[in-house]
mmCIF file of C-alpha atoms and ligand atoms in Angstrom:
data_model
loop_
_atom_site.group_PDB
_atom_site.id
_atom_site.type_symbol
_atom_site.label_atom_id
_atom_site.label_comp_id
_atom_site.label_asym_id
_atom_site.label_seq_id
_atom_site.Cartn_x
_atom_site.Cartn_y
_atom_site.Cartn_z
ATOM 1 C CA UNK A 1 -8.080 15.072 10.266
ATOM 2 C CA UNK A 2 -4.816 16.932 11.417
ATOM 3 C CA UNK A 3 -4.140 19.458 8.706
ATOM 4 C CA UNK A 4 -5.504 19.474 4.932
ATOM 5 C CA UNK A 5 -3.577 16.903 3.757
ATOM 6 C CA UNK A 6 -2.726 14.492 6.427
ATOM 7 C CA UNK A 7 -5.035 11.375 6.395
ATOM 8 C CA UNK A 8 -5.622 9.262 10.072
ATOM 9 C CA UNK A 9 -6.186 5.660 9.395
ATOM 10 C CA UNK A 10 -9.783 6.058 10.605
ATOM 11 C CA UNK A 11 -10.448 8.953 8.302
ATOM 12 C CA UNK A 12 -11.293 6.519 5.354
ATOM 13 C CA UNK A 13 -13.730 4.581 7.676
ATOM 14 C CA UNK A 14 -15.267 7.735 8.716
ATOM 15 C CA UNK A 15 -16.102 8.977 4.865
ATOM 16 C CA UNK A 16 -17.104 5.610 4.257
ATOM 17 C CA UNK A 17 -19.606 5.226 6.835
ATOM 18 C CA UNK A 18 -20.799 8.857 6.021
ATOM 19 C CA UNK A 19 -21.681 8.019 2.629
ATOM 20 C CA UNK A 20 -23.398 4.817 3.612
ATOM 21 C CA UNK A 21 -25.416 6.610 6.065
ATOM 22 C CA UNK A 22 -26.414 8.992 2.482
ATOM 23 C CA UNK A 23 -27.200 6.040 0.286
ATOM 24 C CA UNK A 24 -28.493 2.766 0.016
ATOM 25 C CA UNK A 25 -26.358 1.801 -2.800
ATOM 26 C CA UNK A 26 -23.808 -1.089 -2.017
ATOM 27 C CA UNK A 27 -21.368 -0.710 -5.086
ATOM 28 C CA UNK A 28 -19.204 -3.278 -6.376
ATOM 29 C CA UNK A 29 -17.843 -1.761 -9.301
ATOM 30 C CA UNK A 30 -16.030 2.009 -8.897
ATOM 31 C CA UNK A 31 -15.357 4.277 -11.791
ATOM 32 C CA UNK A 32 -13.056 7.094 -11.922
ATOM 33 C CA UNK A 33 -13.310 9.866 -14.736
ATOM 34 C CA UNK A 34 -10.602 11.453 -16.538
ATOM 35 C CA UNK A 35 -10.505 14.799 -17.914
ATOM 36 C CA UNK A 36 -14.283 15.442 -20.062
ATOM 37 C CA UNK A 37 -15.020 12.020 -19.407
ATOM 38 C CA UNK A 38 -17.394 12.415 -16.423
ATOM 39 C CA UNK A 39 -20.494 11.978 -18.541
ATOM 40 C CA UNK A 40 -19.418 7.877 -17.783
ATOM 41 C CA UNK A 41 -22.406 8.457 -14.967
ATOM 42 C CA UNK A 42 -24.958 9.823 -17.241
ATOM 43 C CA UNK A 43 -26.492 6.547 -17.599
ATOM 44 C CA UNK A 44 -26.827 5.421 -14.197
ATOM 45 C CA UNK A 45 -30.256 4.852 -13.007
ATOM 46 C CA UNK A 46 -31.683 5.618 -9.341
ATOM 47 C CA UNK A 47 -28.601 8.201 -8.707
ATOM 48 C CA UNK A 48 -27.637 9.199 -5.701
ATOM 49 C CA UNK A 49 -24.952 12.423 -6.286
ATOM 50 C CA UNK A 50 -22.812 14.145 -3.742
ATOM 51 C CA UNK A 51 -20.942 17.074 -4.474
ATOM 52 C CA UNK A 52 -17.237 16.483 -3.367
ATOM 53 C CA UNK A 53 -17.667 19.718 -1.038
ATOM 54 C CA UNK A 54 -20.179 17.893 1.060
ATOM 55 C CA UNK A 55 -18.309 14.865 1.626
ATOM 56 C CA UNK A 56 -16.477 14.886 4.824
ATOM 57 C CA UNK A 57 -12.695 14.198 4.254
ATOM 58 C CA UNK A 58 -13.091 14.255 0.352
ATOM 59 C CA UNK A 59 -10.579 16.626 -1.216
ATOM 60 C CA UNK A 60 -11.933 19.285 -3.810
ATOM 61 C CA UNK A 61 -11.346 19.071 -7.612
ATOM 62 C CA UNK A 62 -9.952 22.072 -9.429
ATOM 63 C CA UNK A 63 -9.436 21.144 -12.986
ATOM 64 C CA UNK A 64 -11.718 22.213 -16.003
ATOM 65 C CA UNK A 65 -13.709 19.214 -16.860
ATOM 66 C CA UNK A 66 -13.632 17.465 -13.471
ATOM 67 C CA UNK A 67 -17.201 18.325 -12.225
ATOM 68 C CA UNK A 68 -16.476 17.216 -8.714
ATOM 69 C CA UNK A 69 -19.247 14.811 -7.815
ATOM 70 C CA UNK A 70 -19.930 11.376 -6.605
ATOM 71 C CA UNK A 71 -22.532 9.635 -8.087
ATOM 72 C CA UNK A 72 -24.278 6.279 -7.009
ATOM 73 C CA UNK A 73 -26.481 4.289 -9.075
ATOM 74 C CA UNK A 74 -27.272 1.041 -11.435
ATOM 75 C CA UNK A 75 -25.752 0.219 -14.517
ATOM 76 C CA UNK A 76 -27.304 -2.281 -16.562
ATOM 77 C CA UNK A 77 -28.513 -3.619 -12.613
ATOM 78 C CA UNK A 78 -24.838 -3.442 -11.548
ATOM 79 C CA UNK A 79 -24.684 -1.254 -8.657
ATOM 80 C CA UNK A 80 -21.838 1.397 -9.122
ATOM 81 C CA UNK A 81 -20.120 4.496 -7.597
ATOM 82 C CA UNK A 82 -18.610 7.174 -9.814
ATOM 83 C CA UNK A 83 -16.014 9.750 -9.455
ATOM 84 C CA UNK A 84 -16.735 12.359 -12.068
ATOM 85 C CA UNK A 85 -13.418 14.362 -11.631
ATOM 86 C CA UNK A 86 -10.378 13.209 -10.017
ATOM 87 C CA UNK A 87 -7.579 14.412 -8.049
ATOM 88 C CA UNK A 88 -4.035 15.142 -9.513
ATOM 89 C CA UNK A 89 -0.890 15.691 -7.659
ATOM 90 C CA UNK A 90 -0.065 19.030 -9.755
ATOM 91 C CA UNK A 91 -3.358 20.396 -7.723
ATOM 92 C CA UNK A 92 -1.340 20.399 -4.747
ATOM 93 C CA UNK A 93 -2.773 17.445 -3.195
ATOM 94 C CA UNK A 94 -0.392 15.026 -1.530
ATOM 95 C CA UNK A 95 -0.297 11.069 -3.005
ATOM 96 C CA UNK A 96 -2.440 10.356 -0.153
ATOM 97 C CA UNK A 97 -4.959 12.705 -0.631
ATOM 98 C CA UNK A 98 -5.228 12.127 -4.475
ATOM 99 C CA UNK A 99 -5.759 8.261 -3.775
ATOM 100 C CA UNK A 100 -8.095 9.077 -0.479
ATOM 101 C CA UNK A 101 -11.434 7.843 -2.680
ATOM 102 C CA UNK A 102 -9.881 4.372 -3.737
ATOM 103 C CA UNK A 103 -9.458 3.306 -0.007
ATOM 104 C CA UNK A 104 -12.923 4.512 0.943
ATOM 105 C CA UNK A 105 -14.499 2.417 -1.898
ATOM 106 C CA UNK A 106 -12.535 -0.633 -0.774
ATOM 107 C CA UNK A 107 -14.342 0.281 2.537
ATOM 108 C CA UNK A 108 -17.743 0.562 0.881
ATOM 109 C CA UNK A 109 -17.372 -2.974 -0.618
ATOM 110 C CA UNK A 110 -16.082 -1.981 -3.883
ATOM 111 C CA UNK A 111 -14.117 -5.082 -5.646
ATOM 112 C CA UNK A 112 -13.251 -3.786 -9.306
ATOM 113 C CA UNK A 113 -11.686 -0.277 -9.994
ATOM 114 C CA UNK A 114 -12.191 0.916 -13.439
ATOM 115 C CA UNK A 115 -10.242 4.382 -14.194
ATOM 116 C CA UNK A 116 -10.183 6.459 -17.100
ATOM 117 C CA UNK A 117 -8.038 9.178 -18.581
ATOM 118 C CA UNK A 118 -6.993 11.513 -21.103
ATOM 119 C CA UNK A 119 -3.440 11.074 -22.503
ATOM 120 C CA UNK A 120 -1.416 11.863 -25.328
ATOM 121 C CA UNK A 121 -0.002 9.345 -27.584
ATOM 122 C CA UNK A 122 3.675 8.429 -28.328
ATOM 123 C CA UNK A 123 3.150 5.496 -30.445
ATOM 124 C CA UNK A 124 3.627 6.460 -33.891
ATOM 125 C CA UNK A 125 0.377 3.586 -34.985
ATOM 126 C CA UNK A 126 -2.059 5.816 -32.674
ATOM 127 C CA UNK A 127 -4.724 8.438 -33.785
ATOM 128 C CA UNK A 128 -6.303 11.025 -31.917
ATOM 129 C CA UNK A 129 -9.640 9.813 -30.716
ATOM 130 C CA UNK A 130 -8.182 6.234 -30.067
ATOM 131 C CA UNK A 131 -8.951 4.119 -27.043
ATOM 132 C CA UNK A 132 -6.246 2.426 -25.037
ATOM 133 C CA UNK A 133 -6.879 -0.332 -22.855
ATOM 134 C CA UNK A 134 -3.875 -0.122 -20.406
ATOM 135 C CA UNK A 135 -2.143 -3.111 -20.297
ATOM 136 C CA UNK A 136 0.461 -1.535 -17.843
ATOM 137 C CA UNK A 137 2.057 1.613 -16.575
ATOM 138 C CA UNK A 138 5.254 3.724 -15.765
ATOM 139 C CA UNK A 139 5.004 5.612 -12.484
ATOM 140 C CA UNK A 140 7.465 8.289 -13.120
ATOM 141 C CA UNK A 141 6.571 10.183 -9.940
ATOM 142 C CA UNK A 142 6.612 6.590 -8.268
ATOM 143 C CA UNK A 143 10.114 5.387 -9.329
ATOM 144 C CA UNK A 144 11.392 8.915 -8.467
ATOM 145 C CA UNK A 145 10.042 8.093 -4.576
ATOM 146 C CA UNK A 146 6.634 10.010 -5.022
ATOM 147 C CA UNK A 147 4.498 6.856 -3.849
ATOM 148 C CA UNK A 148 1.223 7.298 -2.385
ATOM 149 C CA UNK A 149 1.856 4.041 -0.183
ATOM 150 C CA UNK A 150 4.704 6.092 1.521
ATOM 151 C CA UNK A 151 4.870 6.189 5.042
ATOM 152 C CA UNK A 152 3.713 3.684 7.669
ATOM 153 C CA UNK A 153 1.975 0.717 6.078
ATOM 154 C CA UNK A 154 -1.672 0.194 7.212
ATOM 155 C CA UNK A 155 -1.928 -3.673 7.235
ATOM 156 C CA UNK A 156 -5.570 -3.138 7.228
ATOM 157 C CA UNK A 157 -5.608 -2.616 3.497
ATOM 158 C CA UNK A 158 -2.482 -4.460 2.443
ATOM 159 C CA UNK A 159 1.288 -5.570 2.723
ATOM 160 C CA UNK A 160 4.335 -3.330 3.013
ATOM 161 C CA UNK A 161 5.464 -4.526 -0.453
ATOM 162 C CA UNK A 162 2.999 -5.085 -2.910
ATOM 163 C CA UNK A 163 3.395 -6.657 -6.056
ATOM 164 C CA UNK A 164 2.575 -4.946 -9.438
ATOM 165 C CA UNK A 165 3.168 -7.126 -11.991
ATOM 166 C CA UNK A 166 -0.023 -8.003 -13.834
ATOM 167 C CA UNK A 167 -1.855 -5.141 -11.971
ATOM 168 C CA UNK A 168 -4.237 -4.311 -15.160
ATOM 169 C CA UNK A 169 -6.780 -7.344 -14.997
ATOM 170 C CA UNK A 170 -5.719 -9.803 -17.751
ATOM 171 C CA UNK A 171 -9.587 -11.158 -18.135
ATOM 172 C CA UNK A 172 -11.229 -7.759 -18.047
ATOM 173 C CA UNK A 173 -8.340 -6.485 -20.837
ATOM 174 C CA UNK A 174 -9.064 -9.640 -22.800
ATOM 175 C CA UNK A 175 -12.961 -9.209 -22.438
ATOM 176 C CA UNK A 176 -12.675 -5.275 -23.230
ATOM 177 C CA UNK A 177 -11.008 -6.469 -26.772
ATOM 178 C CA UNK A 178 -13.579 -8.537 -27.296
ATOM 179 C CA UNK A 179 -16.425 -6.589 -26.913
ATOM 180 C CA UNK A 180 -14.805 -3.825 -28.749
ATOM 181 C CA UNK A 181 -14.926 -6.458 -31.672
ATOM 182 C CA UNK A 182 -18.590 -6.952 -30.978
ATOM 183 C CA UNK A 183 -19.505 -3.245 -30.695
ATOM 184 C CA UNK A 184 -17.709 -3.076 -34.123
ATOM 185 C CA UNK A 185 -15.121 -0.151 -32.756
ATOM 186 C CA UNK A 186 -11.706 -2.405 -32.914
ATOM 187 C CA UNK A 187 -10.290 -0.067 -35.205
ATOM 188 C CA UNK A 188 -9.548 2.599 -33.207
ATOM 189 C CA UNK A 189 -9.019 0.325 -29.840
ATOM 190 C CA UNK A 190 -5.447 -0.070 -28.714
ATOM 191 C CA UNK A 191 -3.531 -1.995 -25.791
ATOM 192 C CA UNK A 192 -0.762 -0.219 -24.731
ATOM 193 C CA UNK A 193 1.674 1.263 -21.821
ATOM 194 C CA UNK A 194 0.485 4.294 -20.047
ATOM 195 C CA UNK A 195 3.097 6.613 -18.338
ATOM 196 C CA UNK A 196 2.205 8.879 -15.468
ATOM 197 C CA UNK A 197 4.411 12.261 -15.306
ATOM 198 C CA UNK A 198 3.998 14.973 -12.600
ATOM 199 C CA UNK A 199 2.386 17.915 -14.946
ATOM 200 C CA UNK A 200 0.958 20.327 -15.250
ATOM 201 C CA UNK A 201 2.960 21.049 -18.351
ATOM 202 C CA UNK A 202 2.623 18.998 -21.386
ATOM 203 C CA UNK A 203 5.958 17.514 -22.696
ATOM 204 C CA UNK A 204 9.059 19.375 -24.330
ATOM 205 C CA UNK A 205 10.160 17.499 -27.320
ATOM 206 C CA UNK A 206 12.973 15.689 -25.616
ATOM 207 C CA UNK A 207 10.948 14.508 -22.883
ATOM 208 C CA UNK A 208 8.719 13.152 -25.467
ATOM 209 C CA UNK A 209 11.309 11.537 -27.274
ATOM 210 C CA UNK A 210 12.781 10.074 -23.991
ATOM 211 C CA UNK A 211 9.097 8.404 -23.496
ATOM 212 C CA UNK A 212 8.807 7.146 -26.895
ATOM 213 C CA UNK A 213 12.248 5.272 -26.565
ATOM 214 C CA UNK A 214 11.329 3.845 -23.060
ATOM 215 C CA UNK A 215 8.249 2.436 -25.064
ATOM 216 C CA UNK A 216 5.701 4.514 -23.779
ATOM 217 C CA UNK A 217 2.652 4.340 -25.724
ATOM 218 C CA UNK A 218 0.607 7.247 -23.811
ATOM 219 C CA UNK A 219 1.285 9.691 -21.313
ATOM 220 C CA UNK A 220 -0.858 11.508 -18.912
ATOM 221 C CA UNK A 221 -0.518 12.864 -15.492
ATOM 222 C CA UNK A 222 -2.904 10.556 -13.448
ATOM 223 C CA UNK A 223 -4.127 6.974 -12.544
ATOM 224 C CA UNK A 224 -0.810 5.211 -11.700
ATOM 225 C CA UNK A 225 -1.068 6.292 -7.882
ATOM 226 C CA UNK A 226 -4.743 5.362 -7.720
ATOM 227 C CA UNK A 227 -3.902 1.811 -9.545
ATOM 228 C CA UNK A 228 -1.212 1.622 -6.873
ATOM 229 C CA UNK A 229 -3.279 2.129 -3.915
ATOM 230 C CA UNK A 230 -6.311 -0.197 -5.567
ATOM 231 C CA UNK A 231 -3.851 -2.947 -6.273
ATOM 232 C CA UNK A 232 -2.247 -2.840 -2.668
ATOM 233 C CA UNK A 233 -5.819 -3.086 -1.037
ATOM 234 C CA UNK A 234 -6.564 -5.950 -3.609
ATOM 235 C CA UNK A 235 -9.247 -4.623 -6.064
ATOM 236 C CA UNK A 236 -9.501 -5.651 -9.220
ATOM 237 C CA UNK A 237 -8.373 -3.225 -11.918
ATOM 238 C CA UNK A 238 -9.141 -2.065 -15.321
ATOM 239 C CA UNK A 239 -7.968 1.357 -17.182
ATOM 240 C CA UNK A 240 -9.006 3.221 -20.509
ATOM 241 C CA UNK A 241 -6.928 5.974 -21.780
ATOM 242 C CA UNK A 242 -8.351 8.221 -24.360
ATOM 243 C CA UNK A 243 -6.146 9.644 -26.587
ATOM 244 C CA UNK A 244 -6.668 13.350 -26.964
ATOM 245 C CA UNK A 245 -3.537 14.393 -28.813
ATOM 246 C CA UNK A 246 -0.211 13.256 -30.481
ATOM 247 C CA UNK A 247 2.542 14.287 -28.398
ATOM 248 C CA UNK A 248 4.911 16.521 -30.377
ATOM 249 C CA UNK A 249 8.259 14.688 -30.819
ATOM 250 C CA UNK A 250 9.707 16.517 -33.970
ATOM 251 C CA UNK A 251 11.323 20.509 -33.256
ATOM 252 C CA UNK A 252 9.714 20.828 -36.853
ATOM 253 C CA UNK A 253 6.261 20.389 -35.634
ATOM 254 C CA UNK A 254 4.372 23.576 -35.058
ATOM 255 C CA UNK A 255 1.247 22.139 -33.440
ATOM 256 C CA UNK A 256 1.124 22.234 -29.447
ATOM 257 C CA UNK A 257 -1.644 20.844 -27.097
ATOM 258 C CA UNK A 258 -3.773 22.414 -24.643
ATOM 259 C CA UNK A 259 -6.463 21.321 -22.207
ATOM 260 C CA UNK A 260 -9.438 23.023 -24.328
ATOM 261 C CA UNK A 261 -8.314 20.315 -27.009
ATOM 262 C CA UNK A 262 -8.229 17.769 -24.772
ATOM 263 C CA UNK A 263 -11.876 18.206 -23.462
ATOM 264 C CA UNK A 264 -12.802 18.427 -26.989
ATOM 265 C CA UNK A 265 -11.973 14.876 -27.888
ATOM 266 C CA UNK A 266 -13.332 13.554 -24.735
ATOM 267 C CA UNK A 267 -16.696 14.763 -26.301
ATOM 268 C CA UNK A 268 -15.977 13.106 -29.637
ATOM 269 C CA UNK A 269 -15.405 9.667 -28.221
ATOM 270 C CA UNK A 270 -17.618 9.791 -25.180
ATOM 271 C CA UNK A 271 -20.442 7.852 -26.049
ATOM 272 C CA UNK A 272 -17.880 4.691 -27.437
ATOM 273 C CA UNK A 273 -16.311 4.814 -24.039
ATOM 274 C CA UNK A 274 -19.627 5.052 -22.004
ATOM 275 C CA UNK A 275 -20.795 1.935 -24.144
ATOM 276 C CA UNK A 276 -17.723 -0.219 -23.518
ATOM 277 C CA UNK A 277 -17.738 0.693 -19.764
ATOM 278 C CA UNK A 278 -21.405 -0.171 -19.512
ATOM 279 C CA UNK A 279 -20.973 -3.499 -21.585
ATOM 280 C CA UNK A 280 -17.755 -4.617 -19.206
ATOM 281 C CA UNK A 281 -19.825 -3.788 -16.201
ATOM 282 C CA UNK A 282 -22.634 -5.780 -17.532
ATOM 283 C CA UNK A 283 -20.212 -8.883 -18.462
ATOM 284 C CA UNK A 284 -18.989 -8.965 -14.821
ATOM 285 C CA UNK A 285 -22.394 -8.979 -13.498
ATOM 286 C CA UNK A 286 -23.742 -11.575 -15.559
ATOM 287 C CA UNK A 287 -20.262 -13.750 -14.732
ATOM 288 C CA UNK A 288 -20.831 -12.426 -11.560
ATOM 289 C CA UNK A 289 -17.155 -11.893 -12.028
ATOM 290 C CA UNK A 290 -16.561 -8.359 -9.894
ATOM 291 C CA UNK A 291 -13.764 -9.747 -8.102
HETATM 292 O O1 LIG B 1 -7.624 13.424 -15.314
HETATM 293 P P1 LIG B 1 -6.699 13.244 -16.257
HETATM 294 O O2 LIG B 1 -5.459 12.374 -16.289
HETATM 295 O O3 LIG B 1 -7.762 11.932 -17.272
HETATM 296 O O4 LIG B 1 -6.385 14.501 -17.201
HETATM 297 C C1 LIG B 1 -5.588 14.557 -18.076
HETATM 298 C C2 LIG B 1 -3.986 14.822 -17.372
HETATM 299 C C3 LIG B 1 -4.072 16.302 -17.167
HETATM 300 O O5 LIG B 1 -4.838 16.478 -15.794
HETATM 301 C C4 LIG B 1 -5.352 17.137 -18.162
HETATM 302 C C5 LIG B 1 -4.412 17.995 -19.371
HETATM 303 O O6 LIG B 1 -5.219 18.078 -20.261
HETATM 304 O O7 LIG B 1 -5.972 15.994 -18.718
HETATM 305 N N1 LIG B 2 1.547 14.522 -19.802
HETATM 306 C C1 LIG B 2 0.433 14.639 -20.815
HETATM 307 N N2 LIG B 2 -0.843 14.542 -20.188
HETATM 308 C C2 LIG B 2 -1.676 14.447 -21.275
HETATM 309 N N3 LIG B 2 -2.991 14.649 -21.008
HETATM 310 C C3 LIG B 2 -3.760 14.722 -22.297
HETATM 311 N N4 LIG B 2 -3.051 14.880 -23.057
HETATM 312 C C4 LIG B 2 -1.932 14.691 -22.243
HETATM 313 C C5 LIG B 2 -0.337 14.888 -23.006
HETATM 314 O O1 LIG B 2 -0.045 15.104 -24.000
HETATM 315 N N5 LIG B 2 0.672 15.121 -21.939
#
């Protein structure tokens, strides 16, 4: 690697080979945990776990609620790898660094990426604690030219101009809705559009109103770059947002959001989120349906 943020094409392979030399697990599913949602790996059997600081080429997590650990293991018999903590643009990482693990997962043989995040709701019907199945996203930094695929295209991973319509897999979304019904949690499950903004500040009222008018259901500071890179290299994608707060849309509203409140709601719904991901992974397994 040249400098802290520059990635050479073989850096991905070096990290993947190192991981393969350290664990016998060969995951088909990767899970990226959002703020306060790292407990998704708690149910993994036969865990092999690596602090990011031990993994060659891996960036470091700096945000509270992102443990900074890569965990391999079995979830209901299906081999998975889970990032307990992700990387955000606002931490100062380049977008190629924030998405570095996704290409490593591809090289490890992963076929499906599950992304989770904490997000604020714009949709009037959403409540704090709702789980939103991501139907589509608006990648604001991407629209403004901050795209992890900028620079020379690595044809080994995917095409120069990848399509992004239908990026959140329709069958997985449909199945997740069905599983929510069976789990009896449909009353607080939504399906909607996630929007990534750069952060780290939360929205002004005027920004919140703009996003609302654009049809955004939930806003956060991550996920879209990971999903773009995953889709570019042919991974199947499923995403969940946990609604941790309502974004303030009125000048009369005296409430304001903070990161501690975001983490608190994570605790509230952690079990449901964990069960939904587990059941979905199990469904993929019994249907031999990872890719
Ligand atoms: O990693 P995610 O997107 O879950 O983190 C969200 C967005 C900010 O990083 C943080 C704000 O509380 O939570
Ligand atoms: N941008 C943004 N990110 C969040 N992450 C959790 N809540 C929020 C929010 O209200 N806005």
